[in-house]
Short mmCIF file of C-alpha atoms and ligand atoms in Angstrom, two decimals:
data_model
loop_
_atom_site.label_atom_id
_atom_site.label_comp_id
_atom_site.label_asym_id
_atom_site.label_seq_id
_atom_site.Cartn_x
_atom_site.Cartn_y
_atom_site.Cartn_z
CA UNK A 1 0.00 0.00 0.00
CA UNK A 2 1.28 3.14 -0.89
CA UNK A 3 -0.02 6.93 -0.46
CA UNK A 4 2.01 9.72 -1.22
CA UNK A 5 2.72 11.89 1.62
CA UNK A 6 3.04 15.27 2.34
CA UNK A 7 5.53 16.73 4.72
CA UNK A 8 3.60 17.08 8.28
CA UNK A 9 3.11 19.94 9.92
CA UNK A 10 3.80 20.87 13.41
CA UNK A 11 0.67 20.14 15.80
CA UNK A 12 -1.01 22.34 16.33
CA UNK A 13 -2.76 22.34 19.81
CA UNK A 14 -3.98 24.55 22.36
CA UNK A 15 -6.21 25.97 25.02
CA UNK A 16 -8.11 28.79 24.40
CA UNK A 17 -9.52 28.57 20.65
CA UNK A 18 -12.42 30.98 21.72
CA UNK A 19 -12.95 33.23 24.44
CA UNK A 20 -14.93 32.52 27.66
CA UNK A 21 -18.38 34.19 26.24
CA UNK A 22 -18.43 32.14 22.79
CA UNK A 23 -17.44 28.97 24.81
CA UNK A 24 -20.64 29.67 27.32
CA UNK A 25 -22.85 30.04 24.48
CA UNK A 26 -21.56 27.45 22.39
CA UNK A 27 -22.31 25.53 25.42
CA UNK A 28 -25.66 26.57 26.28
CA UNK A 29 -28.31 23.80 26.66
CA UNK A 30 -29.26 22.10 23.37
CA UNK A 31 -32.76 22.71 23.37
CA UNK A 32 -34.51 25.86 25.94
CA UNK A 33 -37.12 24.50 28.06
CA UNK A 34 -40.88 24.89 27.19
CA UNK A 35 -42.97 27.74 28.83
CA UNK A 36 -46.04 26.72 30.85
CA UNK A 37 -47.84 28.04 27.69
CA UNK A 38 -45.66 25.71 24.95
CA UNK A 39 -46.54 23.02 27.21
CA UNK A 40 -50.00 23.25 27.29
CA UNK A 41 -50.05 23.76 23.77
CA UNK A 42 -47.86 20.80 23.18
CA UNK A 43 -49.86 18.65 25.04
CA UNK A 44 -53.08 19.79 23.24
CA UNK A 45 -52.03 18.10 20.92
CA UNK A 46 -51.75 14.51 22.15
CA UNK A 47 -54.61 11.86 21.07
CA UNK A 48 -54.39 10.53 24.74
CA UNK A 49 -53.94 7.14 22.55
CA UNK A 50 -55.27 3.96 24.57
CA UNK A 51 -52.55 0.99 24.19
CA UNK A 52 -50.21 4.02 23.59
CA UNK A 53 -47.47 3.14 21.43
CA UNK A 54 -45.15 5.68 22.94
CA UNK A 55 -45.58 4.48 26.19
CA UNK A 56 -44.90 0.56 24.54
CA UNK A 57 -41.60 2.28 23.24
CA UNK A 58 -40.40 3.67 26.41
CA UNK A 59 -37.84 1.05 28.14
CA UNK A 60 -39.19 2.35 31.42
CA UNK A 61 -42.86 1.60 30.81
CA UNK A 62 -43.57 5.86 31.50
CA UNK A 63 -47.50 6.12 30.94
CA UNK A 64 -46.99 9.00 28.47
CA UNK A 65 -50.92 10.11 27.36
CA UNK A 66 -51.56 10.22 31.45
CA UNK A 67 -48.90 12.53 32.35
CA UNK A 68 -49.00 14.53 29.01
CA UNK A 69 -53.12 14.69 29.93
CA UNK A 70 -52.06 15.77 33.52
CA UNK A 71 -49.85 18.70 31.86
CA UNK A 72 -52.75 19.95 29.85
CA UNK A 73 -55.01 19.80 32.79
CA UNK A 74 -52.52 21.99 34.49
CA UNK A 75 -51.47 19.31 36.87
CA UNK A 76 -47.46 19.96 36.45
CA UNK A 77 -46.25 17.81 39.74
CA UNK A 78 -48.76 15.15 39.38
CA UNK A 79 -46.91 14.61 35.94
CA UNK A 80 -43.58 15.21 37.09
CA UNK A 81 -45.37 12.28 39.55
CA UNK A 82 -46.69 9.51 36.68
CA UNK A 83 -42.89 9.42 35.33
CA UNK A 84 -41.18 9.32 38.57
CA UNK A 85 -43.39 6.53 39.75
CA UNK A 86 -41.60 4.41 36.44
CA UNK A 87 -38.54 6.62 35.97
CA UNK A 88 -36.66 8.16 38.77
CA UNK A 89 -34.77 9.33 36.21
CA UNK A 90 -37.08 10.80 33.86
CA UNK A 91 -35.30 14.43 34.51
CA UNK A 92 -32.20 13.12 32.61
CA UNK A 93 -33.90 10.47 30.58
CA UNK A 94 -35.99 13.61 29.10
CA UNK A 95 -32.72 15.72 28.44
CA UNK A 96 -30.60 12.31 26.87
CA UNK A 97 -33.01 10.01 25.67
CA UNK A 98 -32.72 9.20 21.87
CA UNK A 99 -36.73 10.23 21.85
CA UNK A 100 -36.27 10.08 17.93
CA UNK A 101 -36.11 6.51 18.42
CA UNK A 102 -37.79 5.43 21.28
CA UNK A 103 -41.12 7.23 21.82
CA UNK A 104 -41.36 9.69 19.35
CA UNK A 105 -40.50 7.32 16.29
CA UNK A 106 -43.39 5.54 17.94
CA UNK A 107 -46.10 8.66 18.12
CA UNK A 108 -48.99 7.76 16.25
CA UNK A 109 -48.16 12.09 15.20
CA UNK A 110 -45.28 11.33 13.78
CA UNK A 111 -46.38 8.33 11.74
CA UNK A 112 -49.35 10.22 10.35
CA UNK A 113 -47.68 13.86 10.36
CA UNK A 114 -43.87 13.23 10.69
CA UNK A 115 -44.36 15.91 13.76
CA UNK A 116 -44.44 13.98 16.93
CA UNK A 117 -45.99 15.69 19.96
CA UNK A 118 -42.39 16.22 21.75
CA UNK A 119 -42.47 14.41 24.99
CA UNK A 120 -39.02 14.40 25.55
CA UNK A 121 -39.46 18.35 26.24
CA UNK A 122 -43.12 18.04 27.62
CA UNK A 123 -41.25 15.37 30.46
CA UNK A 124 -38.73 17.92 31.16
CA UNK A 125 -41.21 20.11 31.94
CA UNK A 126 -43.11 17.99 33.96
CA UNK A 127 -39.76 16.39 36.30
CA UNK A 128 -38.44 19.91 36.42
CA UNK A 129 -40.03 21.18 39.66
CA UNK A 130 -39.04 18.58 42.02
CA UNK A 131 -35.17 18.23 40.74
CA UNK A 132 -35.31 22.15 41.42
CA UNK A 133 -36.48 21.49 44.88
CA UNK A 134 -34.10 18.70 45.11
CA UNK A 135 -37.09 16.32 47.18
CA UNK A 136 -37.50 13.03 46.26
CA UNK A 137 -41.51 12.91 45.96
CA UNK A 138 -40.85 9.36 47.81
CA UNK A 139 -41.60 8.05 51.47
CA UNK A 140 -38.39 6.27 52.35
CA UNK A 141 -39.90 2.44 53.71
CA UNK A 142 -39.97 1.79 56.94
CA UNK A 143 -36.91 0.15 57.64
CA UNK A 144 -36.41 -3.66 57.23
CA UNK A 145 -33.11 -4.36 58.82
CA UNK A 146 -32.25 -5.27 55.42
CA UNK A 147 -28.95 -4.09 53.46
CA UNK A 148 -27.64 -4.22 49.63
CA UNK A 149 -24.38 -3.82 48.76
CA UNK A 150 -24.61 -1.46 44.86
CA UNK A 151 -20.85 -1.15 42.95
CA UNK A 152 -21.39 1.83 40.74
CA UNK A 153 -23.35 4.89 41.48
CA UNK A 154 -24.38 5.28 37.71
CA UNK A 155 -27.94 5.10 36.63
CA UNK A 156 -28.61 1.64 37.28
CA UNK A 157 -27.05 1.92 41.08
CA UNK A 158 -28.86 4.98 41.85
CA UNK A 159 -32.31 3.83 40.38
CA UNK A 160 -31.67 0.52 42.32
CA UNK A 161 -31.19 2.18 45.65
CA UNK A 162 -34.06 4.16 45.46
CA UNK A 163 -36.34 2.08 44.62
CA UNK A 164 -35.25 -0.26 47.33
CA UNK A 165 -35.54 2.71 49.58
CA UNK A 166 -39.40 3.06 48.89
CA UNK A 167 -39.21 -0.86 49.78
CA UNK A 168 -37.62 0.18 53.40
CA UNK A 169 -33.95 -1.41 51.68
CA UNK A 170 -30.98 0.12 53.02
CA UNK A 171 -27.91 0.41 50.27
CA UNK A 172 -24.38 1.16 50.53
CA UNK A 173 -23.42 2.36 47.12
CA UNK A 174 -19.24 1.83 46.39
CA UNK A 175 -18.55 4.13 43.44
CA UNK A 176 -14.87 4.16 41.96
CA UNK A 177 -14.51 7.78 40.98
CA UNK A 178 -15.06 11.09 42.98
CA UNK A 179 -18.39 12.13 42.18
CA UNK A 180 -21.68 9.85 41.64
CA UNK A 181 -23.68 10.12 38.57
CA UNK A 182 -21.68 7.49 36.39
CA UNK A 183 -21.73 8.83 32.88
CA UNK A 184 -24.50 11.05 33.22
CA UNK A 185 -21.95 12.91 35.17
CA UNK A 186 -18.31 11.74 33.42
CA UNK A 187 -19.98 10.71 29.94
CA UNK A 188 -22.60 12.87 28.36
CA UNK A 189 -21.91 15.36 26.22
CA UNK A 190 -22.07 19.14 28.50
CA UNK A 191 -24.29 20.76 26.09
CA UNK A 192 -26.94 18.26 27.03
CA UNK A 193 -26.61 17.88 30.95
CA UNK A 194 -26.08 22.04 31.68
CA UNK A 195 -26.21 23.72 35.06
CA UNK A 196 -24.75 20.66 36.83
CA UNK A 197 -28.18 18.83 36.09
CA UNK A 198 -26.54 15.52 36.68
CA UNK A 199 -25.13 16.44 40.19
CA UNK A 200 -28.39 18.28 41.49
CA UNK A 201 -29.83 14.72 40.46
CA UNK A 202 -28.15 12.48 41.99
CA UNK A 203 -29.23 14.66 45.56
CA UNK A 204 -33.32 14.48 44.71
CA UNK A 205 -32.28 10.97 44.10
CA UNK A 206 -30.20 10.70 47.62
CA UNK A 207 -32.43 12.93 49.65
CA UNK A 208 -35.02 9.85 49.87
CA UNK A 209 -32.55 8.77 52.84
CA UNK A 210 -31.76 5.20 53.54
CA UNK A 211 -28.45 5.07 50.76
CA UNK A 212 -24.51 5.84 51.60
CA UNK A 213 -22.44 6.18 49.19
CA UNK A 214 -18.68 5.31 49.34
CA UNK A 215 -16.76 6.99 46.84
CA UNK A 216 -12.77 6.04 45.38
CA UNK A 217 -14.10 2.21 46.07
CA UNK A 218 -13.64 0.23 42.67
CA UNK A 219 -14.98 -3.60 42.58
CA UNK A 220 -11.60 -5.78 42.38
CA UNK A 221 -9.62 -3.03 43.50
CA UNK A 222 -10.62 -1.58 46.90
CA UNK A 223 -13.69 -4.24 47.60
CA UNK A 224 -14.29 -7.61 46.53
CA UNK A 225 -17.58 -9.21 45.45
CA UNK A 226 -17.19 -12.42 48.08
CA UNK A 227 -16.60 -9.96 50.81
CA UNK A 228 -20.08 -8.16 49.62
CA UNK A 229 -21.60 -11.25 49.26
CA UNK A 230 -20.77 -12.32 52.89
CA UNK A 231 -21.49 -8.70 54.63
CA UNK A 232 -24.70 -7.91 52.85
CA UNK A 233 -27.75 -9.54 52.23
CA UNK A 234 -27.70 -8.98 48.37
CA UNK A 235 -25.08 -7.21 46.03
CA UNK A 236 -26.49 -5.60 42.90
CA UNK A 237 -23.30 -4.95 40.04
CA UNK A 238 -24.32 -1.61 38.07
CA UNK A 239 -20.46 -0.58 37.60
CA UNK A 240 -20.65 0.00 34.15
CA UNK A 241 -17.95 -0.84 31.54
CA UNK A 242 -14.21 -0.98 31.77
CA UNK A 243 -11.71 -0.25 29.18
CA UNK A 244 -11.94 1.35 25.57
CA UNK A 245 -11.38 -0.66 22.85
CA UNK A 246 -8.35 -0.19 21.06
CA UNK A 247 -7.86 0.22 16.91
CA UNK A 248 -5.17 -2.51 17.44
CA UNK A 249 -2.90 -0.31 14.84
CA UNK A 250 1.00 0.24 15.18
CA UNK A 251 2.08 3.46 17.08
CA UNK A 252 -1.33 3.66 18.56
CA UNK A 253 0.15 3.89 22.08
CA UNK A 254 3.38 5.27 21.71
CA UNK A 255 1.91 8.35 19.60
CA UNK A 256 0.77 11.75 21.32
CA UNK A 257 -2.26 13.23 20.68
CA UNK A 258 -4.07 9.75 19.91
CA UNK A 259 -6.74 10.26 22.70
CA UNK A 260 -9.72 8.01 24.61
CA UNK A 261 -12.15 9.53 23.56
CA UNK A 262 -14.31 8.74 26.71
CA UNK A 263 -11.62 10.56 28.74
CA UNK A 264 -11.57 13.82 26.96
CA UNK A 265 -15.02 13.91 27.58
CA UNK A 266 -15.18 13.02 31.33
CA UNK A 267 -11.92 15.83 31.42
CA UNK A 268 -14.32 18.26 29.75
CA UNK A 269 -17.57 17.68 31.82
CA UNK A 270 -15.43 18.32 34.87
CA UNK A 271 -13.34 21.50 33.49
CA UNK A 272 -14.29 24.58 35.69
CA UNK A 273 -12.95 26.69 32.84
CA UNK A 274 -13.19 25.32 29.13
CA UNK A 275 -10.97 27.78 28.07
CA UNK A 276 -7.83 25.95 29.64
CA UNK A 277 -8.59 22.78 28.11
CA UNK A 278 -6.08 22.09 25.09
CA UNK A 279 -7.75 21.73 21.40
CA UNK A 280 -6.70 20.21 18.73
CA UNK A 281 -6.84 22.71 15.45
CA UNK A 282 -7.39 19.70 12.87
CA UNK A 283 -9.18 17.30 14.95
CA UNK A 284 -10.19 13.38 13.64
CA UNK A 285 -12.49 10.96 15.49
CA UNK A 286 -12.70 7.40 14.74
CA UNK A 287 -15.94 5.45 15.55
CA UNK A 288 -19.22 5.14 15.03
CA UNK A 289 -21.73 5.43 18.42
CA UNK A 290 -22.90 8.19 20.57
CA UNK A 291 -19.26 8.76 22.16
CA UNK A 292 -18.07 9.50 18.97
CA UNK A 293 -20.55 12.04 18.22
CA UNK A 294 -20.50 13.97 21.28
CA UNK A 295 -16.16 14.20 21.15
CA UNK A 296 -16.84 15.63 17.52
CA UNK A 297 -19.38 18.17 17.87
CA UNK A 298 -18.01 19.07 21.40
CA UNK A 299 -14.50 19.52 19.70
CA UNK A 300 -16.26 22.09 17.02
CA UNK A 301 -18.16 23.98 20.00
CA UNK A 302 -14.48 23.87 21.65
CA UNK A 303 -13.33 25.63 18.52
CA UNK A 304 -11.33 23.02 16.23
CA UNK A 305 -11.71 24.52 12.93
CA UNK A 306 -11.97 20.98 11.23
CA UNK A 307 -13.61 17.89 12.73
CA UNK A 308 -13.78 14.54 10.74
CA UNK A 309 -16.02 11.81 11.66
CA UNK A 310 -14.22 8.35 10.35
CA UNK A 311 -16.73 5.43 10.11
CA UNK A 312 -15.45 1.62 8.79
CA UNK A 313 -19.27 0.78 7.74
CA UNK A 314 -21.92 3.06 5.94
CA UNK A 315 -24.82 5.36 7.60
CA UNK A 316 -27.49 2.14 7.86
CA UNK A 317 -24.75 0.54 10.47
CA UNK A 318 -24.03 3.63 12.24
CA UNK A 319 -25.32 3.12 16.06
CA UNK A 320 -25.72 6.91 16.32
CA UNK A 321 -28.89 7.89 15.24
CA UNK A 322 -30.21 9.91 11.91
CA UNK A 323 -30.81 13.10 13.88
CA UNK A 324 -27.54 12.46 15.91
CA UNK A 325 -25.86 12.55 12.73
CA UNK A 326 -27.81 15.66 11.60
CA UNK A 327 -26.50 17.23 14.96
CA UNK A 328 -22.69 16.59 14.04
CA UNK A 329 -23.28 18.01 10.30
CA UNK A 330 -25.18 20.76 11.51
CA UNK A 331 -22.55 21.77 13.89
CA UNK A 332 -19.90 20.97 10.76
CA UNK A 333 -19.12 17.93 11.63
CA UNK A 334 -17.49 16.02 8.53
CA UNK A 335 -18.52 12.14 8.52
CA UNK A 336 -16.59 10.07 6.13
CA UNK A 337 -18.24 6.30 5.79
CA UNK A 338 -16.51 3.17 4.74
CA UNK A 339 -12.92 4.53 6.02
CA UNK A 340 -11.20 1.25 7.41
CA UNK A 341 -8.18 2.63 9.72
CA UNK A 342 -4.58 1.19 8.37
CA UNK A 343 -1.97 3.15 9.92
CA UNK A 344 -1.21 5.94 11.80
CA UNK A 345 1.02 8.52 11.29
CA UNK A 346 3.27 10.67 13.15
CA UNK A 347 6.22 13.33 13.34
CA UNK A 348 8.42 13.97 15.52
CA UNK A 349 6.12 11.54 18.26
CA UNK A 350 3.26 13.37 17.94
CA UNK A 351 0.52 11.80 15.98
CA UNK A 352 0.02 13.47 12.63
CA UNK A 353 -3.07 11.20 10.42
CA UNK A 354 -4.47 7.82 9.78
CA UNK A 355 -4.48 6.17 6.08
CA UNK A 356 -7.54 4.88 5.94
CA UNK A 357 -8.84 1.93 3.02
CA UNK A 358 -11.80 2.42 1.40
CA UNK A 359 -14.02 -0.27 2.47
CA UNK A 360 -17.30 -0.04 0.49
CA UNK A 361 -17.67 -3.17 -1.79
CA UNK A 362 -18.96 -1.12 -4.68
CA UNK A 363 -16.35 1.76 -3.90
CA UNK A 364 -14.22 3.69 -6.16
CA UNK A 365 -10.70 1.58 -6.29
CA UNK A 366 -8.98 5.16 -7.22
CA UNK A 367 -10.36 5.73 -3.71
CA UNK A 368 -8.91 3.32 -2.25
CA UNK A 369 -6.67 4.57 0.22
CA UNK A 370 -6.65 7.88 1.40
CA UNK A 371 -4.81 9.73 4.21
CA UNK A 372 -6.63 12.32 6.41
CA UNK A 373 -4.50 14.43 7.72
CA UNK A 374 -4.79 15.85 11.56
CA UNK A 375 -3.25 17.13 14.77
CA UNK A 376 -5.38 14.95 17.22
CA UNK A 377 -7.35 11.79 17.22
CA UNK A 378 -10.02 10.65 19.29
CA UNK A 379 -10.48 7.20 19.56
CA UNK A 380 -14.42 6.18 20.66
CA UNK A 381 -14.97 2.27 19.05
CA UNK A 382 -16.78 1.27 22.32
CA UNK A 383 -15.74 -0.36 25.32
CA UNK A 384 -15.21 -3.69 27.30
CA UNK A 385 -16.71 -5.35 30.04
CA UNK A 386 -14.46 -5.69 33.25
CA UNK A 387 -14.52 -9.49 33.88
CA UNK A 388 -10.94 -9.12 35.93
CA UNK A 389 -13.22 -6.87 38.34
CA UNK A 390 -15.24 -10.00 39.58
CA UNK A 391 -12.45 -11.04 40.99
CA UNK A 392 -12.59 -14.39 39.47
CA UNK A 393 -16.10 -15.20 40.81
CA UNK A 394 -18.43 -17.70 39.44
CA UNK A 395 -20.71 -15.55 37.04
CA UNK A 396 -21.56 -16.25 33.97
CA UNK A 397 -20.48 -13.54 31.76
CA UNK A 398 -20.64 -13.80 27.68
CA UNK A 399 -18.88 -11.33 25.19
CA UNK A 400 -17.27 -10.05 28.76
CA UNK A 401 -20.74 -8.68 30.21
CA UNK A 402 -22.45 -10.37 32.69
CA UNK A 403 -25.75 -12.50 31.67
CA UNK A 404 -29.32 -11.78 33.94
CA UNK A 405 -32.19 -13.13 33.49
CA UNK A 406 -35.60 -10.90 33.22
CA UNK A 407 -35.47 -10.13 37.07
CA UNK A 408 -32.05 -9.16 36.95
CA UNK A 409 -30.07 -11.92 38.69
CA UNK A 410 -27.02 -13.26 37.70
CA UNK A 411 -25.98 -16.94 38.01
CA UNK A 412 -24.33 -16.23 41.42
CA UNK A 413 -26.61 -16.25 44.18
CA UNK A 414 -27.58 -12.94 45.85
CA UNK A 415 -26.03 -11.47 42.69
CA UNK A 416 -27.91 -8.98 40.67
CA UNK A 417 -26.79 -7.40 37.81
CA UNK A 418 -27.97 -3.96 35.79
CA UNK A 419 -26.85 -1.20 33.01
CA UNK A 420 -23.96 -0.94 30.85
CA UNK A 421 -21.97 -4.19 32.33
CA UNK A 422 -24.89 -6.88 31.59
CA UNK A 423 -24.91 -8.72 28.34
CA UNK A 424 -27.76 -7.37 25.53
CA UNK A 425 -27.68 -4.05 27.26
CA UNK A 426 -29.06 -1.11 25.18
CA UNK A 427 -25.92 1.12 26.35
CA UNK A 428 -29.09 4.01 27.30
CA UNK A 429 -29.66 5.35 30.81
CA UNK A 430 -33.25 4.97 30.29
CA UNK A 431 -32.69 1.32 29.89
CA UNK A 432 -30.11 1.63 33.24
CA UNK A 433 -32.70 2.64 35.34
CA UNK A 434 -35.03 -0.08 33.67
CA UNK A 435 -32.85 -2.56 35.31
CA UNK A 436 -31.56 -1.07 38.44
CA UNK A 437 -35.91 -0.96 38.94
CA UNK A 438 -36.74 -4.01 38.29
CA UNK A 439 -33.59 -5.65 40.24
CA UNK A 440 -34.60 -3.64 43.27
CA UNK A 441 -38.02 -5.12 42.90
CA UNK A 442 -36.65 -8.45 42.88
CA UNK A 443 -33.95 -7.82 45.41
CA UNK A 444 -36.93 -6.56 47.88
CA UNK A 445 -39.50 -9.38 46.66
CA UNK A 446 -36.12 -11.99 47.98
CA UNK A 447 -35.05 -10.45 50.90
CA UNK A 448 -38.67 -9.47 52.06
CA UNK A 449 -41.27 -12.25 51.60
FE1 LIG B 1 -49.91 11.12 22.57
FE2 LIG B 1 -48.31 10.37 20.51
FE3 LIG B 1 -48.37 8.93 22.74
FE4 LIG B 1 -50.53 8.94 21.15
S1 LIG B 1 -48.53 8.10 20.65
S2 LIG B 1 -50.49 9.09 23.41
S3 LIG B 1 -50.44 11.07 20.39
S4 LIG B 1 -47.67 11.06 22.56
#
């Protein structure tokens, strides 16, 4: 294989690409929240639809045409109410749920019109209240003399432990990092999650009572699932995934500038000043998924002047979704499809492009290979499950992710399993919480009965 090459240029990387005001706007929330008035008009124009397919298409079971009906009747907390009672969640779920996909696709609006009534906005509206007065609208159970041992204080932890707080279900969550929140706090993209929704969350969550949480405590590292196992009367694993997966190309580790994706992002979400954080001026990003999308548009709003998207398959295969992808192009994002990594490049250490092989079967063989030239490279092709973290228990794991059945429980006794680290996961919060609910339920049906 041979591409002709031009002499590389210096990197060019640094902090500061805009000022401080551009930066706060760029970084504004995505989408302003409705007015009482937009909301009322919004939900005017719901059907109310019996056997709603929206509610069939929401992971958390949310009874959609009730609270939507409760909005238009002017009832905003006893909505905020029907989507806690299924979601304690639904605050973020309504800011970072693919609705496009999930209930929207489904609105019997958008099938006939192509204009679905917008309930991801019309349930941020609704939640909005209670996060602001940081109140869980929960009685915390009386208490059972019962507790659960939760590794990872992500979505699936923090739905479990509530809901096993309603059941009167102490919980001692052991989170590895500083701050709870799991990747609604570390992962998603800033413009999405703004005023430090995901923090202010996690204490309406909290404020229930009834859950601890012990933070810098990593399963197979600081605690060990047999020692759970023995001090507590169930263990539920919501810890998430481990390690990103690597492009398995020469250089790729030695080379600076070739960056996880996943921890620019988590460096970002916790910058106090986005103006110090360096930027790349040329900047590339290899994958295909929702991490991928947020580094690139988050690198434009951050001020790169060129951001390319580099996918191995075409748009069909592309786990980001249509109006993802409309985000990223919108924000000038470039996607190139069918671009199968080869090499990567470098000068002087610093990483400097990737050839890439055309990999379309009907492509252009002129095409073949092609170089794209930049001064960073973000790297976001998904990550691994952390088998090594069990410790080398018994569980049956497959493709590295553990295997539950519809209750949650893993083939280890008192072992219950949720989120990103179970096998057939949809990688969505919304589905997180879906399990860290409905393990809680069984935990509490086990323990209690
Ligand atoms: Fe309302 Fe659409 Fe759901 Fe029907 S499908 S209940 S119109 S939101």
């Amino acid at each position: 294989m041979t591409i002709a090459a031009n002499p590389p240029a210096a990197s060019d990387i640094r902090p500061g690409r805009l000022d401080g005001e551009t930066l706060k706007d760029n970084f504004a929330d995505l989408h302003a929240p409705l007015t009482a008035h937009e909301a009322r008009v919004e939900a005017e124009r719901c059907y109310f639809c019996f056997d709603a397919p929206c509610q069939q298409a929401c992971p958390t079971g949310i009874d959609i045409p009730l609270f939507i009906r409760q909005i238009a009747a002017g009832n905003r907390t006893g909505a905020g109410r029907t989507i806690f009672d299924s979601n304690i969640m639904g605050g973020m779920c309504a800011r970072v749920c693919p609705t496009e996909t999930l209930c929207e696709e489904a609105c019997v609006r958008e099938v006939a019109e192509g204009k679905p009534v917008v309930i991801g906005q019309l349930q941020r509206h609704a939640t909005e209240p209670a996060i602001e007065r940081g109140q869980s609208p929960y009685a915390r159970g009386k208490p059972a003399g019962k507790r659960v041992a939760i590794v990872g204080a992500g979505p699936a932890g923090l739905a479990c432990a509530h809901e096993l707080a309603i059941a009167g279900v102490e919980s001692v969550i052991f989170e590895a990092r500083e701050k709870a929140g799991g990747l609604n706090e570390y992962g998603i993209a800033a413009y999405k999650t703004v005023d430090d929704f995901a923090a202010r969350e996690v204490e309406f969550i909290l404020s229930i009572g009834g859950i601890e949480i012990r933070r810098g405590q990593a399963l197979g590292r600081d605690v060990r699932l047999e020692d759970l196992r023995r001090d507590y009367d169930a263990v539920f694993l919501g810890a998430g995934l481990g390690s990103t997966n690597k492009l398995g190309l020469p250089k790729e580790t030695e080379l600076e500038n070739v960056i996880d994706a996943v921890d620019y992002i988590a460096a970002l979400r916790q910058a106090k000043d986005l103006t110090a954080l360096p930027v790349g001026r040329r900047v590339l990003v290899i994958g295909g998924g929702m991490t991928a999308i947020d580094i690139a548009v988050q690198s434009k709003k951050l001020g790169a002047e060129t951001v390319t998207m580099a996918y191995r398959r075409g748009p069909e295969q592309m786990k980001a979704s249509p109006y993802e992808r409309e985000l990223a192009q919108t924000s000038g994002v470039v996607i190139r499809y069918w671009a199968r990594p080869m090499a990567l490049e470098g000068h002087a250490g610093a990483f400097s492009g990737v050839v890439f092989e055309n990999a379309s079967e009907d492509g252009d063989a002129s095409r073949s290979v092609f170089r794209i030239e930049a001064d960073v490279l973000f790297t976001a092709i998904g990550q691994r499950g952390a088998p090594e973290a069990l410790d080398g228990a018994e569980i049956k794991t497959k493709d590295g992710r553990i295997v539950v059945d519809d209750q949650r429980r893993a083939s280890l006794k008192g072992v219950w399993a949720g989120g990103d680290c179970v096998f057939g996961g949809q990688d969505l919060t919304v589905s997180a919480v879906e399990d860290g609910k409905q393990a809680a339920r069984s935990i509490a049906a086990a323990l209690l009965s």
